[in-house]
Coordinates of C-alpha atoms (C1' of nucleotides) in Angstrom, one line a residue:
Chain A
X1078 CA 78.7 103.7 -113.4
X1079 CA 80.6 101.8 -110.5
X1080 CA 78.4 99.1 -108.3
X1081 CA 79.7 101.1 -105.1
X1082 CA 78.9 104.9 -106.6
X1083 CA 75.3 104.2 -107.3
X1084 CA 75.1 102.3 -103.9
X1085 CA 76.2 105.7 -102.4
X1086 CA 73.8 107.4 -104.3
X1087 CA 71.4 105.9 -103.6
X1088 CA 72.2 105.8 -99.5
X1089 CA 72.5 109.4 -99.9
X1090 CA 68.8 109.8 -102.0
X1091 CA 66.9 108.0 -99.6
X1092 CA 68.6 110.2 -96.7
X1093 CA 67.3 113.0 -97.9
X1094 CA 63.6 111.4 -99.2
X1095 CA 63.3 109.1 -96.9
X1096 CA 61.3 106.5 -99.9
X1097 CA 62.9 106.3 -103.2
X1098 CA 61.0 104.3 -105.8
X1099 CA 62.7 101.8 -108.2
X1100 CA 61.5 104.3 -111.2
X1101 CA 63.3 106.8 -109.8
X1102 CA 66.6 105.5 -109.6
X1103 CA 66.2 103.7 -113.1
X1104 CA 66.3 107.6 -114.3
X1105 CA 68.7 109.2 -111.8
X1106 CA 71.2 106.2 -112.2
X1107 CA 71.0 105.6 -116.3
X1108 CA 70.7 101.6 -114.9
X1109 CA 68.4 98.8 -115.9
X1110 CA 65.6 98.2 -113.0
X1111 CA 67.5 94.3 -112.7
X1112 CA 70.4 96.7 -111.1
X1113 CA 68.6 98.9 -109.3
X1114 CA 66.8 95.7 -107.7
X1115 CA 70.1 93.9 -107.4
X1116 CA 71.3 97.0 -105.5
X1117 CA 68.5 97.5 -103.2
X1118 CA 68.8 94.1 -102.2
X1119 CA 72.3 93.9 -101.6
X1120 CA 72.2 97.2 -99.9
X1121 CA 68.9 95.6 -97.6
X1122 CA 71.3 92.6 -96.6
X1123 CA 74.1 95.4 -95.2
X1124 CA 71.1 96.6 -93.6
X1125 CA 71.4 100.2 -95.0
X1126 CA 67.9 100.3 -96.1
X1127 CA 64.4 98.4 -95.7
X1128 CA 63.3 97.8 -98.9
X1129 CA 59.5 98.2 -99.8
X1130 CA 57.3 97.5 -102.8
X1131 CA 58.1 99.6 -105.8
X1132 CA 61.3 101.3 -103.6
X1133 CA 62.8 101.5 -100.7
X1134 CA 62.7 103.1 -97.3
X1135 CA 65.0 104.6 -94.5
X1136 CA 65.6 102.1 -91.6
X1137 CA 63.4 102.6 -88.6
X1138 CA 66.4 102.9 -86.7
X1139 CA 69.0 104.7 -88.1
X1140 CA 71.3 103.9 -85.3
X1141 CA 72.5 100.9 -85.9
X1142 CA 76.3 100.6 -87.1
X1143 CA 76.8 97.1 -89.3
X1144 CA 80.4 96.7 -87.7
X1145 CA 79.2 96.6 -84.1
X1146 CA 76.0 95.1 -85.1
X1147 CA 77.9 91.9 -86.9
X1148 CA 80.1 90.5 -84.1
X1149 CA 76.7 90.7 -81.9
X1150 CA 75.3 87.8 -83.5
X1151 CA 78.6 86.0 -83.3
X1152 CA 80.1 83.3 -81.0
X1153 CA 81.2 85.3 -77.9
X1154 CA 84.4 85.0 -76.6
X1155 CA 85.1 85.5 -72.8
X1156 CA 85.7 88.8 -72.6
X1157 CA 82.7 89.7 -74.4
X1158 CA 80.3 87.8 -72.4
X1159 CA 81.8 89.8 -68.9
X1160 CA 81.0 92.9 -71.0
X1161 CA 77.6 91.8 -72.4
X1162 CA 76.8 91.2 -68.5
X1163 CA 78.2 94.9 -67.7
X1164 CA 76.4 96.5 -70.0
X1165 CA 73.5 95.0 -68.6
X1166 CA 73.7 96.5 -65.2
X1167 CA 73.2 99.6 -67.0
X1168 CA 69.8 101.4 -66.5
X1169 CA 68.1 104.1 -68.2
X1170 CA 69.8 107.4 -67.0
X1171 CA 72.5 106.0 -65.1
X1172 CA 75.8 108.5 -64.9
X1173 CA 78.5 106.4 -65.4
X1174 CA 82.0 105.7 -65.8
X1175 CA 83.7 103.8 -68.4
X1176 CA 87.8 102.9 -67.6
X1177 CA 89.7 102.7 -70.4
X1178 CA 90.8 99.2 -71.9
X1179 CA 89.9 96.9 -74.1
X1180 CA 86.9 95.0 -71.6
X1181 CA 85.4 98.3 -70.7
X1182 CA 85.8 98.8 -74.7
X1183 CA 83.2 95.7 -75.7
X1184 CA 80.5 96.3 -73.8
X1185 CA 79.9 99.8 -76.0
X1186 CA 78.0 97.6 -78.3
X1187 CA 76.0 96.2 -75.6
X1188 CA 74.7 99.1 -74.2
X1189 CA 71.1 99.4 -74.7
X1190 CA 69.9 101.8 -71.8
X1191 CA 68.6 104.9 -72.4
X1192 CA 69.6 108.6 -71.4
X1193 CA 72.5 107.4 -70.4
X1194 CA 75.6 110.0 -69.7
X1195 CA 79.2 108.6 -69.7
X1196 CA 82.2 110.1 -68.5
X1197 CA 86.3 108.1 -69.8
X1198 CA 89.7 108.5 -70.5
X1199 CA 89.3 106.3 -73.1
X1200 CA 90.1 108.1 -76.3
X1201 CA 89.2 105.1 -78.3
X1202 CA 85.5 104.8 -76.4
X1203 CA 84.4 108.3 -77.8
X1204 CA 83.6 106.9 -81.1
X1205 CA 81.2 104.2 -80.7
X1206 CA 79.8 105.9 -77.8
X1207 CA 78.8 109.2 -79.7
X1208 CA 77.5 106.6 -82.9
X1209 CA 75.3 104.9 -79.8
X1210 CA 74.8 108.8 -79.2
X1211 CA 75.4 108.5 -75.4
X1212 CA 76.1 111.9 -74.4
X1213 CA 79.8 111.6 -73.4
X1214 CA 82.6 113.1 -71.7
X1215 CA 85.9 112.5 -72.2
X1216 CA 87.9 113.2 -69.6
X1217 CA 91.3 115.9 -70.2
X1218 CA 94.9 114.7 -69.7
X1219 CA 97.9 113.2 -70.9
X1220 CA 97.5 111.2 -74.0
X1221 CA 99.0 107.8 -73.6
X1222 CA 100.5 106.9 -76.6
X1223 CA 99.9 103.2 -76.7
X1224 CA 96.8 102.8 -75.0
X1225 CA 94.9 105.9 -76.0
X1226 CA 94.7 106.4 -72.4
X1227 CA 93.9 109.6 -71.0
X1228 CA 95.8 109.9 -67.9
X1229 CA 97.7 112.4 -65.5
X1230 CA 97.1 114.6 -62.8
X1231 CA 94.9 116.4 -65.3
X1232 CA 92.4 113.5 -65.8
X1233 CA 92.3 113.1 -62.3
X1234 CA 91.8 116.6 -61.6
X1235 CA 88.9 116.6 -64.5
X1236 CA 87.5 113.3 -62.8
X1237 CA 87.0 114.9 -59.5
X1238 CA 84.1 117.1 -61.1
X1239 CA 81.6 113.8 -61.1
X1240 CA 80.0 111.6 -59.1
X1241 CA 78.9 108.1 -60.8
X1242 CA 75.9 105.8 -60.1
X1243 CA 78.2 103.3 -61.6
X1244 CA 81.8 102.9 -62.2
X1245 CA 83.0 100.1 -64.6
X1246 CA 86.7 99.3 -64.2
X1247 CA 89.6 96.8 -65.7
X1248 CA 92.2 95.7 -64.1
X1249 CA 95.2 93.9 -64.7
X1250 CA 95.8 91.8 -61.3
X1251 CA 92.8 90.2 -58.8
X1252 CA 94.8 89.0 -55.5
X1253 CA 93.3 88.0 -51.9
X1254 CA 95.6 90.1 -50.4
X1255 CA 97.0 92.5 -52.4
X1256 CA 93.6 93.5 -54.0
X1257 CA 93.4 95.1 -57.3
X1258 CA 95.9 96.2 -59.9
X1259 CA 97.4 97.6 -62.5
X1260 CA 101.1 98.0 -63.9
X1261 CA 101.1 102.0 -64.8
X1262 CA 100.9 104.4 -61.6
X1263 CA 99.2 107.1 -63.2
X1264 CA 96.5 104.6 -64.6
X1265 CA 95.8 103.5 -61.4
X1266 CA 95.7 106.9 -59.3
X1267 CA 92.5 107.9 -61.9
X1268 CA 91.0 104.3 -61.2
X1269 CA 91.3 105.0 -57.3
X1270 CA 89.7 107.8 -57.7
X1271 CA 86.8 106.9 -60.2
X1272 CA 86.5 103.7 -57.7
X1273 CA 85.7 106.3 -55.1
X1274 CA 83.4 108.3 -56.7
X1275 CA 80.5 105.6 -58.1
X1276 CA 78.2 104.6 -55.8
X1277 CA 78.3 101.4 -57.0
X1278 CA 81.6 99.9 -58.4
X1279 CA 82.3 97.3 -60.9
X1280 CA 85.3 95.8 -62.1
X1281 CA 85.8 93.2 -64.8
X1282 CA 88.3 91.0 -65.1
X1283 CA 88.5 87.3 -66.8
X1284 CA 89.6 84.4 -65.1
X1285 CA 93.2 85.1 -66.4
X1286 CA 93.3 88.1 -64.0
X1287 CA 92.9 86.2 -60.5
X1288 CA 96.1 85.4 -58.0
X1289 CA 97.9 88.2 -60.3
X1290 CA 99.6 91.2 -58.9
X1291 CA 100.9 94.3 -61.0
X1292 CA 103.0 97.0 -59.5
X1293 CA 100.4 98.8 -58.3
X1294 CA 97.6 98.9 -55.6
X1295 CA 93.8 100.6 -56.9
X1296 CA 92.2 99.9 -54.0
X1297 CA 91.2 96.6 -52.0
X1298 CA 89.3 93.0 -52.9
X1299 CA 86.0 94.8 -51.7
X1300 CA 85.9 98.1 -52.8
X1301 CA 84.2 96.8 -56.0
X1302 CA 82.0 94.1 -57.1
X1303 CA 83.8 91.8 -59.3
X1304 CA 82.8 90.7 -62.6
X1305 CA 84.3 87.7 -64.2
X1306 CA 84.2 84.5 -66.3
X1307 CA 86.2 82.4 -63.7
X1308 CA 84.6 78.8 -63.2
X1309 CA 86.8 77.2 -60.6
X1310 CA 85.0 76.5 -57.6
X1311 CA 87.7 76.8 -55.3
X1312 CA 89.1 80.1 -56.5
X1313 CA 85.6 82.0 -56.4
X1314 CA 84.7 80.9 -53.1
X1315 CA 88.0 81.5 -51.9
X1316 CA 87.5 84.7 -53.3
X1317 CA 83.5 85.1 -52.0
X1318 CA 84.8 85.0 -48.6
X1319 CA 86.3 88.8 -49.0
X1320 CA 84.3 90.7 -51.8
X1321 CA 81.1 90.0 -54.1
X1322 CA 81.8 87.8 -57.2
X1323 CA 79.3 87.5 -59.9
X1324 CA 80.3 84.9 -62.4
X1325 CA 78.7 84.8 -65.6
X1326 CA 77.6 81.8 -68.0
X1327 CA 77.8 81.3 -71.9
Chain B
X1046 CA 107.0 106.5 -112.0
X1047 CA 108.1 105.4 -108.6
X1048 CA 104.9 103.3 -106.8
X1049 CA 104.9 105.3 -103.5
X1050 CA 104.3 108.6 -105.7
X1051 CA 101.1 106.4 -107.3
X1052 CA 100.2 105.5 -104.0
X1053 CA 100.1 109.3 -103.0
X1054 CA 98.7 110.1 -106.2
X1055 CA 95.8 107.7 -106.0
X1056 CA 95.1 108.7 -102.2
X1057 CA 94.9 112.3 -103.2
X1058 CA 92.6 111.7 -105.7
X1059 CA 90.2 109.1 -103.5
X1060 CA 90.5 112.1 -101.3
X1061 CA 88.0 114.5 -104.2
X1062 CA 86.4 112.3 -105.5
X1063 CA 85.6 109.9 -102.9
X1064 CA 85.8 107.4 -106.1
X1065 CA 88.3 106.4 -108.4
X1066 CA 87.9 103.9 -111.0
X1067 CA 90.9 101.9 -112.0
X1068 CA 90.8 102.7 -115.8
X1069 CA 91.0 106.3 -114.7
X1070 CA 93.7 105.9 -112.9
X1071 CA 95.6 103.9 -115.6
X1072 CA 95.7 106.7 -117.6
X1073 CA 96.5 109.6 -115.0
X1074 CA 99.2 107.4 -114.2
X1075 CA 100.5 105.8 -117.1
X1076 CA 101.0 102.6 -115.4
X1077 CA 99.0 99.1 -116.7
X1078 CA 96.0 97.8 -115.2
X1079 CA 98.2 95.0 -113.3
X1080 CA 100.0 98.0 -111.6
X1081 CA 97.1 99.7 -110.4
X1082 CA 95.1 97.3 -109.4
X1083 CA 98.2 95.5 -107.0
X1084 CA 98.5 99.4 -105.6
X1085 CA 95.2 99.2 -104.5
X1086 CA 95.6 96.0 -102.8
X1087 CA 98.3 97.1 -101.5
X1088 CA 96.4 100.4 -99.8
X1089 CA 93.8 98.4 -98.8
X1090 CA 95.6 96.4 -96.8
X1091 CA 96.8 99.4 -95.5
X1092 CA 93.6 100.5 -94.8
X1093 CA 93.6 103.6 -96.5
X1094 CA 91.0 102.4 -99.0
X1095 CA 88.4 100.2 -99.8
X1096 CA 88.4 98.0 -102.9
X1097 CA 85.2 98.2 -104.8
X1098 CA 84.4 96.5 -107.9
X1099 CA 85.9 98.5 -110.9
X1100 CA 87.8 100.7 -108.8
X1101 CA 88.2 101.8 -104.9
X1102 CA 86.5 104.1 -102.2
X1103 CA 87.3 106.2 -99.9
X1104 CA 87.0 104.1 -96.3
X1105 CA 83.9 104.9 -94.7
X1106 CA 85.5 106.2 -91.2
X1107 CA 86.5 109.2 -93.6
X1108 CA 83.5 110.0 -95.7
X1109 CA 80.9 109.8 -92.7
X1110 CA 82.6 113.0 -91.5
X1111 CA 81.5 114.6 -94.8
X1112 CA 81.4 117.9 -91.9
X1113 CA 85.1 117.8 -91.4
X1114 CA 85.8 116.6 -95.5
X1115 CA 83.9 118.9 -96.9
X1116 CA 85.8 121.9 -95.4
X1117 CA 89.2 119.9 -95.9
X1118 CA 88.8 119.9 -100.1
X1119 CA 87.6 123.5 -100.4
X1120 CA 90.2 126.1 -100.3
X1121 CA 92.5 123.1 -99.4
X1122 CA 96.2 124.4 -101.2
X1123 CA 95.3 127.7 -99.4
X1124 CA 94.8 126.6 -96.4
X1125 CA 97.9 124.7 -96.0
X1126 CA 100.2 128.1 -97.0
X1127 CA 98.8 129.1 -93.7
X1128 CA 99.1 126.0 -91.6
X1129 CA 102.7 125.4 -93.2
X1130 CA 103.5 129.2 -92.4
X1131 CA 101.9 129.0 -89.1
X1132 CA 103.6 125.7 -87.9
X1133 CA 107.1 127.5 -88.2
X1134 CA 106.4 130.1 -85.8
X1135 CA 106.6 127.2 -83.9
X1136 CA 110.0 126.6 -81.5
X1137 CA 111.8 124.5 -80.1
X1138 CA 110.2 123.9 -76.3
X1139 CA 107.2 125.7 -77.1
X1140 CA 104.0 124.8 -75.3
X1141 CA 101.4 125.8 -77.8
X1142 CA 97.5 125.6 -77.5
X1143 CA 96.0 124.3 -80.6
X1144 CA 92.3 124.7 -81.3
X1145 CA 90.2 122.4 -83.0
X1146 CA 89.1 122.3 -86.7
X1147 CA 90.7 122.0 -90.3
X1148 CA 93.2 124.6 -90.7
X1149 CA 94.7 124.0 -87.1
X1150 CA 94.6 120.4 -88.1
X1151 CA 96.9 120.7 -91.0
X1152 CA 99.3 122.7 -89.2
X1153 CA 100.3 119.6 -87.4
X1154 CA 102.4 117.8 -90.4
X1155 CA 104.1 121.1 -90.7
X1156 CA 105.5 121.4 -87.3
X1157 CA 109.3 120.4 -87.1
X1158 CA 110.1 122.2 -83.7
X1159 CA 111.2 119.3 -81.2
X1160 CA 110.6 119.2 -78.0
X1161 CA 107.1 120.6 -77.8
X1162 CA 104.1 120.6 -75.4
X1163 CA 101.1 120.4 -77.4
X1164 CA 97.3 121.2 -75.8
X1165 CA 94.2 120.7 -77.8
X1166 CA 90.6 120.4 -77.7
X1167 CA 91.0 118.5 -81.0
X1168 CA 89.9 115.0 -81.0
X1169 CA 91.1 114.4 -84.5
X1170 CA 94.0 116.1 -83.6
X1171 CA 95.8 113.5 -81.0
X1172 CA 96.7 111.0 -83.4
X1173 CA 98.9 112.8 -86.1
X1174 CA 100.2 114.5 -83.0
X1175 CA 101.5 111.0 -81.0
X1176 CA 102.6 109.9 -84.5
X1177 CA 105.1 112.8 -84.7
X1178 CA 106.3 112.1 -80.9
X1179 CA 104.7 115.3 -79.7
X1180 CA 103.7 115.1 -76.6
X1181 CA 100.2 115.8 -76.2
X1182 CA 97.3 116.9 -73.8
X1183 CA 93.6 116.7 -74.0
X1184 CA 91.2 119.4 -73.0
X1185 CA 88.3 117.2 -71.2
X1186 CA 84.8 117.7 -72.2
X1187 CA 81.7 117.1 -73.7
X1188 CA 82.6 115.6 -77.4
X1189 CA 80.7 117.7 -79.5
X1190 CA 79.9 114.9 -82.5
X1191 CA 80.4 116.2 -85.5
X1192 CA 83.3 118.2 -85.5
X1193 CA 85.3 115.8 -82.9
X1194 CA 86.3 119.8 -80.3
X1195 CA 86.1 119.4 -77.0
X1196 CA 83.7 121.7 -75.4
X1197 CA 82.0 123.0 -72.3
X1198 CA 82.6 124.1 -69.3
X1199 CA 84.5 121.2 -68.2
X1200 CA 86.8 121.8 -71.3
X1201 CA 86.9 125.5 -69.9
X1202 CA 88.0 124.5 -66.6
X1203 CA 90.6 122.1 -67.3
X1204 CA 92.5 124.7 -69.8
X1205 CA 92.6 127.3 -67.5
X1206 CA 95.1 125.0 -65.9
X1207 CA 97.7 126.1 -68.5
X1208 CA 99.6 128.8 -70.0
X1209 CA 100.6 129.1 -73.3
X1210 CA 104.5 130.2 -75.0
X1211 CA 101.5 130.5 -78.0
X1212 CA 97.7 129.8 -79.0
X1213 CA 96.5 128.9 -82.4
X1214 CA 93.0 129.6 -82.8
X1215 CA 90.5 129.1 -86.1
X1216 CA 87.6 131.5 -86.4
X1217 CA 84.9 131.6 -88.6
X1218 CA 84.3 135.6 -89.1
X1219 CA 86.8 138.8 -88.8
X1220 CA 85.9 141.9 -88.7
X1221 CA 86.8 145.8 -88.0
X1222 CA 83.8 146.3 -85.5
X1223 CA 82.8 143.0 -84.2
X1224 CA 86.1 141.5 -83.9
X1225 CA 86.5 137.5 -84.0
X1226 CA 83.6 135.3 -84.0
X1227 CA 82.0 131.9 -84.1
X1228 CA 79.1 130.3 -84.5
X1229 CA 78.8 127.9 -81.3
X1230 CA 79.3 129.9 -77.9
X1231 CA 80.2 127.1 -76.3
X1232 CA 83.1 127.0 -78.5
X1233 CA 83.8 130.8 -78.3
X1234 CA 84.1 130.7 -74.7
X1235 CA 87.0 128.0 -75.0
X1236 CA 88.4 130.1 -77.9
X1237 CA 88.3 132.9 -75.7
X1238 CA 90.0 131.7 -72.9
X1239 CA 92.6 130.4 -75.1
X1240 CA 93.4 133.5 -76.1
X1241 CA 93.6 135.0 -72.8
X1242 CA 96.3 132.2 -71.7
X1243 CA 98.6 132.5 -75.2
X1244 CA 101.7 134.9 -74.6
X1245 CA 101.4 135.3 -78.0
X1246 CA 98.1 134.6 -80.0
X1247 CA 97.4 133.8 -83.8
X1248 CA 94.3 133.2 -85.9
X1249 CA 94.1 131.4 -88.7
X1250 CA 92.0 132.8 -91.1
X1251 CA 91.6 132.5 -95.0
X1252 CA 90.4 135.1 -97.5
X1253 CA 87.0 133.8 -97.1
X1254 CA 86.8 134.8 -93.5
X1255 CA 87.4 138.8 -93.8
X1256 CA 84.5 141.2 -93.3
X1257 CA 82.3 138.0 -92.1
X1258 CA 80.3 138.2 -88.8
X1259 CA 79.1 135.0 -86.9
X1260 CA 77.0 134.6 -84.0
X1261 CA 79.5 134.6 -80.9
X1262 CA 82.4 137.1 -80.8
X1263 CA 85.8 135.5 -79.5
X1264 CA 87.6 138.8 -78.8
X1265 CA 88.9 142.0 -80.5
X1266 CA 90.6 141.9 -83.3
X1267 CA 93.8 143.4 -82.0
X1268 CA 93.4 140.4 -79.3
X1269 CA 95.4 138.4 -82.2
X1270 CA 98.1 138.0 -85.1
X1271 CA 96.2 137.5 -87.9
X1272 CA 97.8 134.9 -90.4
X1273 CA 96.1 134.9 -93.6
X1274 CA 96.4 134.4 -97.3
X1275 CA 94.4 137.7 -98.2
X1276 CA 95.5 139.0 -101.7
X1277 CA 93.5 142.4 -101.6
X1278 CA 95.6 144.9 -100.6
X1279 CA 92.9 147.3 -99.7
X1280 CA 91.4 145.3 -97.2
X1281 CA 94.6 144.0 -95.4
X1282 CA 95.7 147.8 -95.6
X1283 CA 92.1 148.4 -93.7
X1284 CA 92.6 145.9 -91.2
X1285 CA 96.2 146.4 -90.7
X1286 CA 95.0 149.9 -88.9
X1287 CA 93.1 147.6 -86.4
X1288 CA 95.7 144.9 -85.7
X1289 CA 98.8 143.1 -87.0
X1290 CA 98.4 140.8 -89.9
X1291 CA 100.9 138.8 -91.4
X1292 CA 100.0 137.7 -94.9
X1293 CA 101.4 134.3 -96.6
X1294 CA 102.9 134.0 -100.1
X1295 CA 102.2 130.8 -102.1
Chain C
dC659 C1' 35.7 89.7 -105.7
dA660 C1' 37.8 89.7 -110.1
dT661 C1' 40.6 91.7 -113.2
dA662 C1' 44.2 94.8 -114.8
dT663 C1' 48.5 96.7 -113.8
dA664 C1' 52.7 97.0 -111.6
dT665 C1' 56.3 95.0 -109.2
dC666 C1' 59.0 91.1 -108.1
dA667 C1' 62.5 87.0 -108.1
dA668 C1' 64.9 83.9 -110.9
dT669 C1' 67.5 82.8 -114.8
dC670 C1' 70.5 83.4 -118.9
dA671 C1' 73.9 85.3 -122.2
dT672 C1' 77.0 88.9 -122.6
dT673 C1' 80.3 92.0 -121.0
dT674 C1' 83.4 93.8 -117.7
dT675 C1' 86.4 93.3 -114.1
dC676 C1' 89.4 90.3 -111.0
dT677 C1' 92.8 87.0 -109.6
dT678 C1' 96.5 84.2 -110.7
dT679 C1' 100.5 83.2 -113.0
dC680 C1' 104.6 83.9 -115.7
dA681 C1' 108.3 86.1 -117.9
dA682 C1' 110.9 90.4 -118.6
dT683 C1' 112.9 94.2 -116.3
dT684 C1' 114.6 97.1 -112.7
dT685 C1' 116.5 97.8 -108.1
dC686 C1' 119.1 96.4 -104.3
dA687 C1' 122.7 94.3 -101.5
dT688 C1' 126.7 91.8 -101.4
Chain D
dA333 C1' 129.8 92.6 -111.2
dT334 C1' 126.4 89.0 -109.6
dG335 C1' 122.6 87.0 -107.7
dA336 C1' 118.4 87.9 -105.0
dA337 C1' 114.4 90.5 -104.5
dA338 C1' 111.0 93.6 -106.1
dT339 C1' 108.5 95.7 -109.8
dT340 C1' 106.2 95.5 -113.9
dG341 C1' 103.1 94.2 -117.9
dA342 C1' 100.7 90.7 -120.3
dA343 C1' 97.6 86.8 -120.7
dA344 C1' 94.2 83.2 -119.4
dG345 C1' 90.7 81.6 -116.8
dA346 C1' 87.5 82.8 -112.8
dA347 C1' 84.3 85.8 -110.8
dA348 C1' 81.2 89.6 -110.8
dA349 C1' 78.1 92.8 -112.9
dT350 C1' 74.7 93.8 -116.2
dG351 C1' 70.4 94.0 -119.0
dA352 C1' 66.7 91.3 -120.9
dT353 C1' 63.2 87.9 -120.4
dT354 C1' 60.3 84.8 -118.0
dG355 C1' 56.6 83.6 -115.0
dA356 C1' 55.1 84.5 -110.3
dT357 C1' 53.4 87.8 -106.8
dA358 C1' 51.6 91.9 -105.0
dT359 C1' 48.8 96.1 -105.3
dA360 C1' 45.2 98.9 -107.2
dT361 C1' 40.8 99.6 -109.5
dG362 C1' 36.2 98.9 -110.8

DNA sequence: CATATATCAATCATTTTCTTTCAATTTCAT
DNA sequence: ATGAAATTGAAAGAAAATGATTGATATATG
């Protein structure tokens, strides 16, 4: 028997018992107890199971997903250190609004508020949010190919039906007096709108992202409180003088 | 034997068993360990499998939605005569409404109409879709987790936008009295209303599905063209008094 | 508290599986 | 046809998995 099937046998065992005993699996699996041990271990150290004197147990908290959990305890790179901060804003049943885009995408993992609901268009967001399970809403519309961006006069029609404690944005440009935004038109008529519709609003956007202009206008420099990683002096006061700025550290 | 037919062959198989081991597949393949074991390299680094010691997995995406699996390998080969006959009553130009779930699902790598509008309130369903250059919208809504439909009322609302040349529906129960049903209302009130908007409306329904009763009835039968692989002549004669049925050959 | 029993981690030899490499063969493009 | 590239099978050494054994540690029982 294959290292990997009795490790899914196991997994599967203890969902359904809760507490397996090494015994046990000694019978069930036709395997010496030095497997079964070296399998409980290995299977503790992917942190699928807690293991316990004479067996093993369920985790605690069945929640946690290994892939997301991993790169947590990593270095963090810029971008994940403006989403770490997002997510953070967060509070316990908040209604809020997640943009599409890979910035909006990291801080998922960071979420750690309760009762939270979310509404995107970001077709690639359902997944981690439902394994977080966040009650979510994806928002209808045109699929964009590339992106996985839901987008259109449907998702903007769809968006209209909410209202948002807090709306979390990207953008692509960050300009003193072009304000914010973003190449595709469509993208940015259902950020305009989601902009309008939290109470408070939130846009992130790394240090690459200021004195930049895209083709088209989401709204203006102070429509939104901006979240970033910049560390130049000059630019963020320059910048303070029109909207809020909060910077965040390493 | 040519090594994208191994490829397909070893998928299919990871695809019932979950496992294969690699002696196994030297034999139902006739090709030498070396062979094998650089296919599965190779498919791993396609991602379409996961290399375990003494064999491969299935990737864990796919067998953590054992909900959507598990109805995929039973009555698989006659699932697909439907799907392939119902994906040719597809036509060029067509804007079709397909509904979530398995059978709707494999319709999709059948369709060879061009120029089509898709809808859907199938997660799982945009990316084969955008793969084949269809273009594609989403019903918004709540993401109901296991199954990956859209559903609720904001789902309702935003399909009421649209009409349909035709609707493809799944249902879980047909029969004389109590028509087509479901289990999950919230679903049979999108169900519904798809079939309401279709110009021309089909279920898919296997054998399995005659003379069954769920909790939520969708509409009448004669609401719909039932596509089916029913053998029994006595029952599709029964039924054909109620409505029209088209029945698929193998 | 002390003893008996069960469970544990660490190690070793054996077996199985893996990776790498090489030569023979087939396929493909020129 | 001819050489280049891909595919294949075989083989050797590396790596991983396994079961048994050891002495240590934890739990239970009187």
């Amino acid at each position: 028997m294959l290292t990997a099937e009795r490790h899914q046998v196991i997994l599967q065992l203890l969902d359904e018992k809760e507490i397996v005993r090494i015994q046990e699996l000694v019978e069930q699996l036709n395997s010496s107890e030095s497997t079964i041990r070296r399998d409980l271990s290995q299977l503790e150290k992917k942190n699928k199971l807690k293991r316990v004197h004479g067996g093993a147990s369920l985790l605690q908290q069945k929640r946690d997903e290994p892939s997301i959990l991993e790169k947590s305890t990593k270095n963090l790179t810029e971008k994940e250190v403006i989403a770490k901060y997002a997510a953070n804003l967060i509070q316990d049943g908040d209604c809020i609004f997640l943009d599409a885009g890979t910035t909006t995408y990291q801080m998922i993992k960071y979420i750690t508020a309760k009762d939270l609901t979310v509404v995107t268009n970001g077709l690639n967001h359902l997944e981690p949010l439902l394994e977080k399970n966040i009650q979510t809403y994806l928002l209808g519309g045109f699929a964009k190919p590339r992106t996985g961006a839901l987008i259109g006069q449907i998702a903007v029609d769809s968006l209209r039906k909410f209202r948002f404690d807090k709306t979390f944005l990207g953008v692509n440009g960050v300009h003193l007096t072009y304000g914010l935004t973003t190449p595709d038109p469509e993208e940015a008529a259902l950020k305009s709108l989601a902009l309008e519709l939290g109470q408070k609003v939130y846009v992130l956007a790394d240090h690459t992202k200021f004195h930049e202009v895209t083709f088209t206008q989401i709204g203006e420099l102070d429509d939104a409180i901006i979240i970033t990683d910049e560390k130049d002096p000059d630019i963020v006061s320059e910048y303070r003088s029109k909207t809020v700025i909060e910077v965040v550290e390493e």
